[in-house]
Amino acid sequence: SFSLQPPALKMEKIGLLAQLLDASGALVPTASLAGHVFGLYFSAHWCPPCRMFTPELSKWYTAFTQAHPDKKLSIVFLSSDHSQEEFDEYRKEMSFHALPFNERSTKTKLSAEYGVRGIPTLIFIDSDGTLLTKE
């Protein structure tokens, strides 16, 4: 029989799980982000270029979402940190979502799927996982 998948199920195609952390650290369902363009931000606190770029990205994201509340854009931090403590400390600088630190296999899968070779890397994908840009 034929059945339609709800938009939230498209998220599973790109490996993002049912929940992400929001900027405050609360878990949010990815269903609430259905239809969004995603910026997947691969980064880590121990990476000097990342530490320089993250505050700028966070400022830009905050300004963009305030100026364009009708635009569906979500940035998601995918951590290469070595511990939960490093992840938690680094996230304090961010105004966007994050894949929970314990979802290492998902981060690894996304890195491989989108050809991430180093950090920081920011790629944009549409809501079904299609790569929009790595530039």
CSV table of N, CA and C in Angstrom, one decimal:
chain,number,residue,atom,x,y,z
A,1,SER,N,0.8,-1.2,0.0
A,1,SER,CA,0.0,0.0,0.0
A,1,SER,C,0.9,1.2,0.0
A,2,PHE,N,0.3,2.3,-0.5
A,2,PHE,CA,1.0,3.6,-0.6
A,2,PHE,C,0.8,4.4,0.7
A,3,SER,N,1.9,5.0,1.2
A,3,SER,CA,1.8,5.9,2.3
A,3,SER,C,2.7,7.0,2.2
A,4,LEU,N,2.3,8.2,2.6
A,4,LEU,CA,3.1,9.4,2.6
A,4,LEU,C,3.9,9.4,3.9
A,5,GLN,N,5.2,9.8,3.8
A,5,GLN,CA,6.0,10.0,4.9
A,5,GLN,C,5.9,11.4,5.4
A,6,PRO,N,5.7,11.7,6.7
A,6,PRO,CA,5.7,13.0,7.2
A,6,PRO,C,7.0,13.7,6.9
A,7,PRO,N,7.1,15.0,6.8
A,7,PRO,CA,8.4,15.7,6.5
A,7,PRO,C,9.5,15.4,7.5
A,8,ALA,N,9.1,15.1,8.8
A,8,ALA,CA,10.2,14.9,9.8
A,8,ALA,C,11.0,13.6,9.4
A,9,LEU,N,10.4,12.7,8.7
A,9,LEU,CA,11.1,11.5,8.4
A,9,LEU,C,12.2,11.7,7.4
A,10,LYS,N,12.1,12.8,6.6
A,10,LYS,CA,13.2,13.1,5.7
A,10,LYS,C,14.5,13.4,6.4
A,11,MET,N,14.4,13.9,7.7
A,11,MET,CA,15.6,14.2,8.5
A,11,MET,C,16.4,12.9,8.7
A,12,GLU,N,15.8,11.8,8.8
A,12,GLU,CA,16.5,10.5,9.0
A,12,GLU,C,17.4,10.2,7.8
A,13,LYS,N,17.0,10.6,6.7
A,13,LYS,CA,17.8,10.3,5.5
A,13,LYS,C,19.2,11.0,5.6
A,14,ILE,N,19.4,12.0,6.3
A,14,ILE,CA,20.7,12.6,6.4
A,14,ILE,C,21.3,12.3,7.7
A,15,GLY,N,20.8,11.3,8.5
A,15,GLY,CA,21.4,10.8,9.6
A,15,GLY,C,21.2,11.6,10.9
A,16,LEU,N,20.5,12.7,10.8
A,16,LEU,CA,20.2,13.4,12.1
A,16,LEU,C,19.1,12.7,12.8
A,17,LEU,N,19.3,12.5,14.1
A,17,LEU,CA,18.4,11.7,14.9
A,17,LEU,C,17.1,12.5,15.2
A,18,ALA,N,16.3,11.9,16.1
A,18,ALA,CA,15.0,12.4,16.4
A,18,ALA,C,15.1,13.7,17.2
A,19,GLN,N,16.2,14.0,17.8
A,19,GLN,CA,16.4,15.2,18.7
A,19,GLN,C,17.7,15.8,18.5
A,20,LEU,N,17.7,17.1,18.6
A,20,LEU,CA,19.0,17.9,18.7
A,20,LEU,C,19.0,18.8,19.9
A,21,LEU,N,20.1,19.3,20.3
A,21,LEU,CA,20.2,20.2,21.4
A,21,LEU,C,20.0,21.6,20.8
A,22,ASP,N,19.1,22.4,21.5
A,22,ASP,CA,19.0,23.8,21.1
A,22,ASP,C,20.1,24.6,21.8
A,23,ALA,N,20.2,25.9,21.5
A,23,ALA,CA,21.2,26.8,22.1
A,23,ALA,C,21.2,26.8,23.6
A,24,SER,N,20.1,26.5,24.3
A,24,SER,CA,20.0,26.5,25.7
A,24,SER,C,20.4,25.1,26.3
A,25,GLY,N,20.6,24.1,25.4
A,25,GLY,CA,20.9,22.8,25.9
A,25,GLY,C,19.7,21.8,26.0
A,26,ALA,N,18.5,22.3,25.7
A,26,ALA,CA,17.3,21.5,25.7
A,26,ALA,C,17.2,20.7,24.5
A,27,LEU,N,16.7,19.5,24.6
A,27,LEU,CA,16.4,18.6,23.5
A,27,LEU,C,15.2,19.1,22.7
A,28,VAL,N,15.3,19.2,21.4
A,28,VAL,CA,14.2,19.6,20.6
A,28,VAL,C,14.0,18.5,19.5
A,29,PRO,N,12.8,18.2,19.1
A,29,PRO,CA,12.5,17.2,18.1
A,29,PRO,C,12.9,17.8,16.7
A,30,THR,N,13.5,17.0,15.9
A,30,THR,CA,13.8,17.5,14.5
A,30,THR,C,12.6,17.7,13.7
A,31,ALA,N,11.5,17.1,14.1
A,31,ALA,CA,10.2,17.4,13.4
A,31,ALA,C,9.9,18.9,13.4
A,32,SER,N,10.3,19.6,14.5
A,32,SER,CA,10.1,21.0,14.5
A,32,SER,C,10.9,21.8,13.5
A,33,LEU,N,11.9,21.2,12.9
A,33,LEU,CA,12.8,21.8,11.9
A,33,LEU,C,12.5,21.3,10.5
A,34,ALA,N,11.4,20.6,10.3
A,34,ALA,CA,11.1,20.1,9.0
A,34,ALA,C,11.0,21.2,8.0
A,35,GLY,N,11.6,20.9,6.8
A,35,GLY,CA,11.6,21.9,5.7
A,35,GLY,C,12.8,22.9,5.8
A,36,HIS,N,13.6,22.9,6.8
A,36,HIS,CA,14.7,23.8,7.0
A,36,HIS,C,15.8,23.4,6.0
A,37,VAL,N,16.6,24.5,5.7
A,37,VAL,CA,17.9,24.3,5.1
A,37,VAL,C,18.9,24.2,6.3
A,38,PHE,N,19.8,23.2,6.3
A,38,PHE,CA,20.7,23.0,7.4
A,38,PHE,C,22.1,23.4,7.0
A,39,GLY,N,22.8,24.1,7.9
A,39,GLY,CA,24.2,24.3,7.9
A,39,GLY,C,24.8,23.3,8.9
A,40,LEU,N,25.6,22.3,8.4
A,40,LEU,CA,26.2,21.4,9.2
A,40,LEU,C,27.6,21.9,9.5
A,41,TYR,N,27.9,22.2,10.8
A,41,TYR,CA,29.1,22.8,11.2
A,41,TYR,C,30.0,21.8,12.0
A,42,PHE,N,31.0,21.3,11.3
A,42,PHE,CA,31.9,20.4,11.9
A,42,PHE,C,33.0,21.2,12.5
A,43,SER,N,33.2,21.0,13.8
A,43,SER,CA,34.2,21.9,14.6
A,43,SER,C,34.6,21.2,15.9
A,44,ALA,N,35.5,21.9,16.6
A,44,ALA,CA,36.0,21.4,17.9
A,44,ALA,C,36.6,22.5,18.6
A,45,HIS,N,36.5,22.5,20.0
A,45,HIS,CA,37.1,23.5,20.8
A,45,HIS,C,38.6,23.6,20.7
A,46,TRP,N,39.3,22.5,20.4
A,46,TRP,CA,40.8,22.4,20.4
A,46,TRP,C,41.4,22.9,19.1
A,47,CYS,N,40.5,23.3,18.1
A,47,CYS,CA,41.0,23.7,16.8
A,47,CYS,C,41.0,25.2,16.8
A,48,PRO,N,42.2,25.8,16.7
A,48,PRO,CA,42.3,27.3,16.7
A,48,PRO,C,41.5,28.0,15.6
A,49,PRO,N,41.5,27.5,14.3
A,49,PRO,CA,40.6,28.2,13.3
A,49,PRO,C,39.2,28.1,13.7
A,50,CYS,N,38.8,27.0,14.3
A,50,CYS,CA,37.4,26.8,14.7
A,50,CYS,C,37.0,27.9,15.8
A,51,ARG,N,37.9,28.0,16.8
A,51,ARG,CA,37.7,29.0,17.9
A,51,ARG,C,37.6,30.4,17.4
A,52,MET,N,38.2,30.7,16.3
A,52,MET,CA,38.1,32.0,15.7
A,52,MET,C,36.8,32.2,14.9
A,53,PHE,N,36.4,31.1,14.2
A,53,PHE,CA,35.2,31.2,13.3
A,53,PHE,C,33.9,31.1,14.1
A,54,THR,N,33.9,30.2,15.1
A,54,THR,CA,32.6,29.9,15.8
A,54,THR,C,31.9,31.2,16.4
A,55,PRO,N,32.6,32.1,17.0
A,55,PRO,CA,31.9,33.3,17.5
A,55,PRO,C,31.3,34.1,16.4
A,56,GLU,N,32.0,34.2,15.3
A,56,GLU,CA,31.5,35.0,14.1
A,56,GLU,C,30.3,34.3,13.5
A,57,LEU,N,30.3,33.0,13.4
A,57,LEU,CA,29.2,32.2,12.9
A,57,LEU,C,28.0,32.4,13.8
A,58,SER,N,28.2,32.3,15.1
A,58,SER,CA,27.1,32.4,16.0
A,58,SER,C,26.5,33.8,16.0
A,59,LYS,N,27.3,34.9,15.9
A,59,LYS,CA,26.8,36.2,15.7
A,59,LYS,C,26.0,36.4,14.4
A,60,TRP,N,26.5,35.8,13.3
A,60,TRP,CA,25.8,35.9,12.1
A,60,TRP,C,24.5,35.2,12.1
A,61,TYR,N,24.5,34.0,12.7
A,61,TYR,CA,23.3,33.2,12.8
A,61,TYR,C,22.2,33.9,13.6
A,62,THR,N,22.6,34.5,14.7
A,62,THR,CA,21.6,35.2,15.5
A,62,THR,C,21.0,36.4,14.8
A,63,ALA,N,21.9,37.1,14.1
A,63,ALA,CA,21.4,38.3,13.4
A,63,ALA,C,20.5,37.9,12.2
A,64,PHE,N,20.9,36.8,11.5
A,64,PHE,CA,20.1,36.3,10.4
A,64,PHE,C,18.8,35.9,10.8
A,65,THR,N,18.7,35.1,11.9
A,65,THR,CA,17.4,34.5,12.3
A,65,THR,C,16.5,35.6,12.9
A,66,GLN,N,17.1,36.7,13.5
A,66,GLN,CA,16.3,37.8,14.0
A,66,GLN,C,15.8,38.7,12.8
A,67,ALA,N,16.6,38.9,11.8
A,67,ALA,CA,16.2,39.7,10.7
A,67,ALA,C,15.3,39.0,9.7
A,68,HIS,N,15.3,37.7,9.7
A,68,HIS,CA,14.6,36.9,8.7
A,68,HIS,C,13.8,35.7,9.4
A,69,PRO,N,12.9,36.0,10.3
A,69,PRO,CA,12.2,35.0,11.0
A,69,PRO,C,11.4,34.0,10.1
A,70,ASP,N,11.1,34.4,8.9
A,70,ASP,CA,10.4,33.6,7.9
A,70,ASP,C,11.3,32.6,7.2
A,71,LYS,N,12.6,32.8,7.3
A,71,LYS,CA,13.5,31.9,6.6
A,71,LYS,C,13.8,30.7,7.5
A,72,LYS,N,13.8,29.5,6.9
A,72,LYS,CA,14.0,28.3,7.6
A,72,LYS,C,15.4,27.8,7.4
A,73,LEU,N,16.2,28.3,8.3
A,73,LEU,CA,17.7,27.9,8.3
A,73,LEU,C,18.0,27.5,9.7
A,74,SER,N,18.7,26.3,9.8
A,74,SER,CA,19.2,25.8,11.1
A,74,SER,C,20.6,25.4,11.0
A,75,ILE,N,21.5,25.9,11.8
A,75,ILE,CA,22.9,25.4,11.9
A,75,ILE,C,23.0,24.4,13.0
A,76,VAL,N,23.7,23.3,12.7
A,76,VAL,CA,23.8,22.2,13.6
A,76,VAL,C,25.3,22.0,13.8
A,77,PHE,N,25.8,22.1,15.0
A,77,PHE,CA,27.2,21.8,15.4
A,77,PHE,C,27.4,20.3,15.5
A,78,LEU,N,28.4,19.8,14.8
A,78,LEU,CA,28.8,18.4,14.9
A,78,LEU,C,30.2,18.3,15.5
A,79,SER,N,30.3,17.9,16.7
A,79,SER,CA,31.6,18.0,17.4
A,79,SER,C,32.6,17.0,17.1
A,80,SER,N,33.9,17.5,17.1
A,80,SER,CA,35.1,16.6,17.1
A,80,SER,C,35.8,16.7,18.4
A,81,ASP,N,35.1,17.2,19.4
A,81,ASP,CA,35.7,17.3,20.7
A,81,ASP,C,36.1,16.0,21.3
A,82,HIS,N,37.0,15.9,22.3
A,82,HIS,CA,37.4,14.7,22.8
A,82,HIS,C,36.6,14.2,24.1
A,83,SER,N,35.8,15.1,24.6
A,83,SER,CA,35.0,14.7,25.8
A,83,SER,C,33.7,15.5,25.9
A,84,GLN,N,32.8,15.0,26.7
A,84,GLN,CA,31.5,15.7,26.9
A,84,GLN,C,31.8,17.1,27.5
A,85,GLU,N,32.8,17.2,28.4
A,85,GLU,CA,33.1,18.5,29.1
A,85,GLU,C,33.6,19.5,28.1
A,86,GLU,N,34.5,19.1,27.1
A,86,GLU,CA,34.9,20.0,26.1
A,86,GLU,C,33.8,20.5,25.2
A,87,PHE,N,32.9,19.5,24.9
A,87,PHE,CA,31.7,19.8,24.0
A,87,PHE,C,30.8,20.8,24.8
A,88,ASP,N,30.6,20.6,26.0
A,88,ASP,CA,29.7,21.5,26.8
A,88,ASP,C,30.2,22.9,26.9
A,89,GLU,N,31.5,23.0,27.2
A,89,GLU,CA,32.2,24.3,27.3
A,89,GLU,C,32.1,25.0,26.0
A,90,TYR,N,32.5,24.4,24.9
A,90,TYR,CA,32.5,25.0,23.6
A,90,TYR,C,31.1,25.5,23.1
A,91,ARG,N,30.1,24.7,23.5
A,91,ARG,CA,28.7,25.0,23.1
A,91,ARG,C,28.2,26.3,23.7
A,92,LYS,N,28.8,26.7,24.8
A,92,LYS,CA,28.4,28.0,25.4
A,92,LYS,C,28.6,29.2,24.5
A,93,GLU,N,29.5,29.0,23.5
A,93,GLU,CA,29.8,30.1,22.5
A,93,GLU,C,28.8,30.1,21.4
A,94,MET,N,27.9,29.2,21.3
A,94,MET,CA,27.0,29.0,20.1
A,94,MET,C,25.6,29.4,20.3
A,95,SER,N,25.0,29.9,19.3
A,95,SER,CA,23.6,30.3,19.3
A,95,SER,C,22.7,29.3,18.5
A,96,PHE,N,23.3,28.2,18.1
A,96,PHE,CA,22.6,27.3,17.2
A,96,PHE,C,22.5,25.9,17.8
A,97,HIS,N,21.8,25.0,17.0
A,97,HIS,CA,21.6,23.6,17.5
A,97,HIS,C,22.9,22.8,17.5
A,98,ALA,N,22.9,21.6,18.1
A,98,ALA,CA,24.0,20.7,18.1
A,98,ALA,C,23.5,19.3,18.2
A,99,LEU,N,24.2,18.4,17.5
A,99,LEU,CA,24.0,17.0,17.6
A,99,LEU,C,24.6,16.6,19.0
A,100,PRO,N,23.8,15.9,19.8
A,100,PRO,CA,24.3,15.5,21.2
A,100,PRO,C,25.7,14.8,21.0
A,101,PHE,N,26.6,15.1,22.0
A,101,PHE,CA,28.0,14.6,21.9
A,101,PHE,C,28.0,13.1,21.8
A,102,ASN,N,27.1,12.4,22.5
A,102,ASN,CA,27.1,10.9,22.5
A,102,ASN,C,26.7,10.3,21.2
A,103,GLU,N,26.3,11.1,20.2
A,103,GLU,CA,25.9,10.6,18.9
A,103,GLU,C,27.1,10.6,18.0
A,104,ARG,N,28.3,10.1,18.4
A,104,ARG,CA,29.5,10.1,17.7
A,104,ARG,C,29.4,9.4,16.3
A,105,SER,N,28.7,8.3,16.3
A,105,SER,CA,28.5,7.5,15.1
A,105,SER,C,27.8,8.3,14.0
A,106,THR,N,26.8,9.1,14.4
A,106,THR,CA,26.0,9.9,13.5
A,106,THR,C,26.9,11.0,12.9
A,107,LYS,N,27.8,11.6,13.7
A,107,LYS,CA,28.7,12.6,13.3
A,107,LYS,C,29.7,12.0,12.3
A,108,THR,N,30.2,10.8,12.6
A,108,THR,CA,31.1,10.1,11.7
A,108,THR,C,30.5,9.8,10.3
A,109,LYS,N,29.2,9.3,10.4
A,109,LYS,CA,28.5,9.0,9.2
A,109,LYS,C,28.3,10.2,8.3
A,110,LEU,N,27.9,11.4,8.9
A,110,LEU,CA,27.7,12.6,8.2
A,110,LEU,C,29.0,13.1,7.6
A,111,SER,N,30.1,13.0,8.3
A,111,SER,CA,31.4,13.4,7.8
A,111,SER,C,31.7,12.6,6.6
A,112,ALA,N,31.5,11.3,6.6
A,112,ALA,CA,31.8,10.5,5.5
A,112,ALA,C,30.9,10.8,4.3
A,113,GLU,N,29.6,10.9,4.6
A,113,GLU,CA,28.6,11.1,3.6
A,113,GLU,C,28.8,12.4,2.8
A,114,TYR,N,29.3,13.5,3.5
A,114,TYR,CA,29.5,14.8,2.8
A,114,TYR,C,31.0,15.1,2.6
A,115,GLY,N,31.9,14.1,2.7
A,115,GLY,CA,33.3,14.3,2.4
A,115,GLY,C,34.0,15.3,3.2
A,116,VAL,N,33.7,15.4,4.5
A,116,VAL,CA,34.4,16.3,5.4
A,116,VAL,C,35.8,15.8,5.6
A,117,ARG,N,36.8,16.6,5.3
A,117,ARG,CA,38.2,16.2,5.5
A,117,ARG,C,39.0,16.9,6.6
A,118,GLY,N,38.4,18.0,7.1
A,118,GLY,CA,39.1,18.7,8.1
A,118,GLY,C,38.1,19.7,8.8
A,119,ILE,N,38.5,20.3,9.8
A,119,ILE,CA,37.6,21.3,10.5
A,119,ILE,C,38.4,22.6,10.6
A,120,PRO,N,37.6,23.7,10.7
A,120,PRO,CA,36.2,23.8,10.6
A,120,PRO,C,35.7,23.6,9.2
A,121,THR,N,34.5,23.0,9.1
A,121,THR,CA,33.8,22.8,7.8
A,121,THR,C,32.4,23.1,8.0
A,122,LEU,N,31.8,23.9,7.1
A,122,LEU,CA,30.4,24.3,7.2
A,122,LEU,C,29.8,24.0,5.8
A,123,ILE,N,28.9,23.1,5.8
A,123,ILE,CA,28.2,22.7,4.5
A,123,ILE,C,26.7,23.0,4.7
A,124,PHE,N,26.1,23.3,3.5
A,124,PHE,CA,24.7,23.5,3.6
A,124,PHE,C,24.0,22.4,2.8
A,125,ILE,N,22.9,21.9,3.4
A,125,ILE,CA,22.1,20.9,2.7
A,125,ILE,C,20.6,21.3,2.9
A,126,ASP,N,19.8,20.7,1.9
A,126,ASP,CA,18.4,21.0,2.1
A,126,ASP,C,17.7,20.0,3.0
A,127,SER,N,16.4,20.1,3.1
A,127,SER,CA,15.7,19.3,4.1
A,127,SER,C,15.7,17.8,3.9
A,128,ASP,N,16.0,17.4,2.6
A,128,ASP,CA,16.1,16.0,2.3
A,128,ASP,C,17.5,15.5,2.3
A,129,GLY,N,18.5,16.3,2.6
A,129,GLY,CA,19.9,15.9,2.7
A,129,GLY,C,20.7,16.2,1.5
A,130,THR,N,20.1,16.8,0.4
A,130,THR,CA,20.8,17.1,-0.8
A,130,THR,C,21.9,18.2,-0.5
A,131,LEU,N,23.1,18.0,-0.9
A,131,LEU,CA,24.2,19.0,-0.7
A,131,LEU,C,23.9,20.2,-1.5
A,132,LEU,N,23.9,21.4,-0.9
A,132,LEU,CA,23.7,22.6,-1.6
A,132,LEU,C,25.0,23.3,-1.9
A,133,THR,N,25.9,23.3,-0.9
A,133,THR,CA,27.2,23.9,-1.1
A,133,THR,C,28.2,23.5,0.0
A,134,LYS,N,29.5,23.3,-0.3
A,134,LYS,CA,30.5,23.1,0.6
A,134,LYS,C,31.5,24.3,0.6
A,135,GLU,N,31.1,25.4,-0.1
A,135,GLU,CA,32.0,26.5,-0.3
A,135,GLU,C,31.6,27.6,0.7
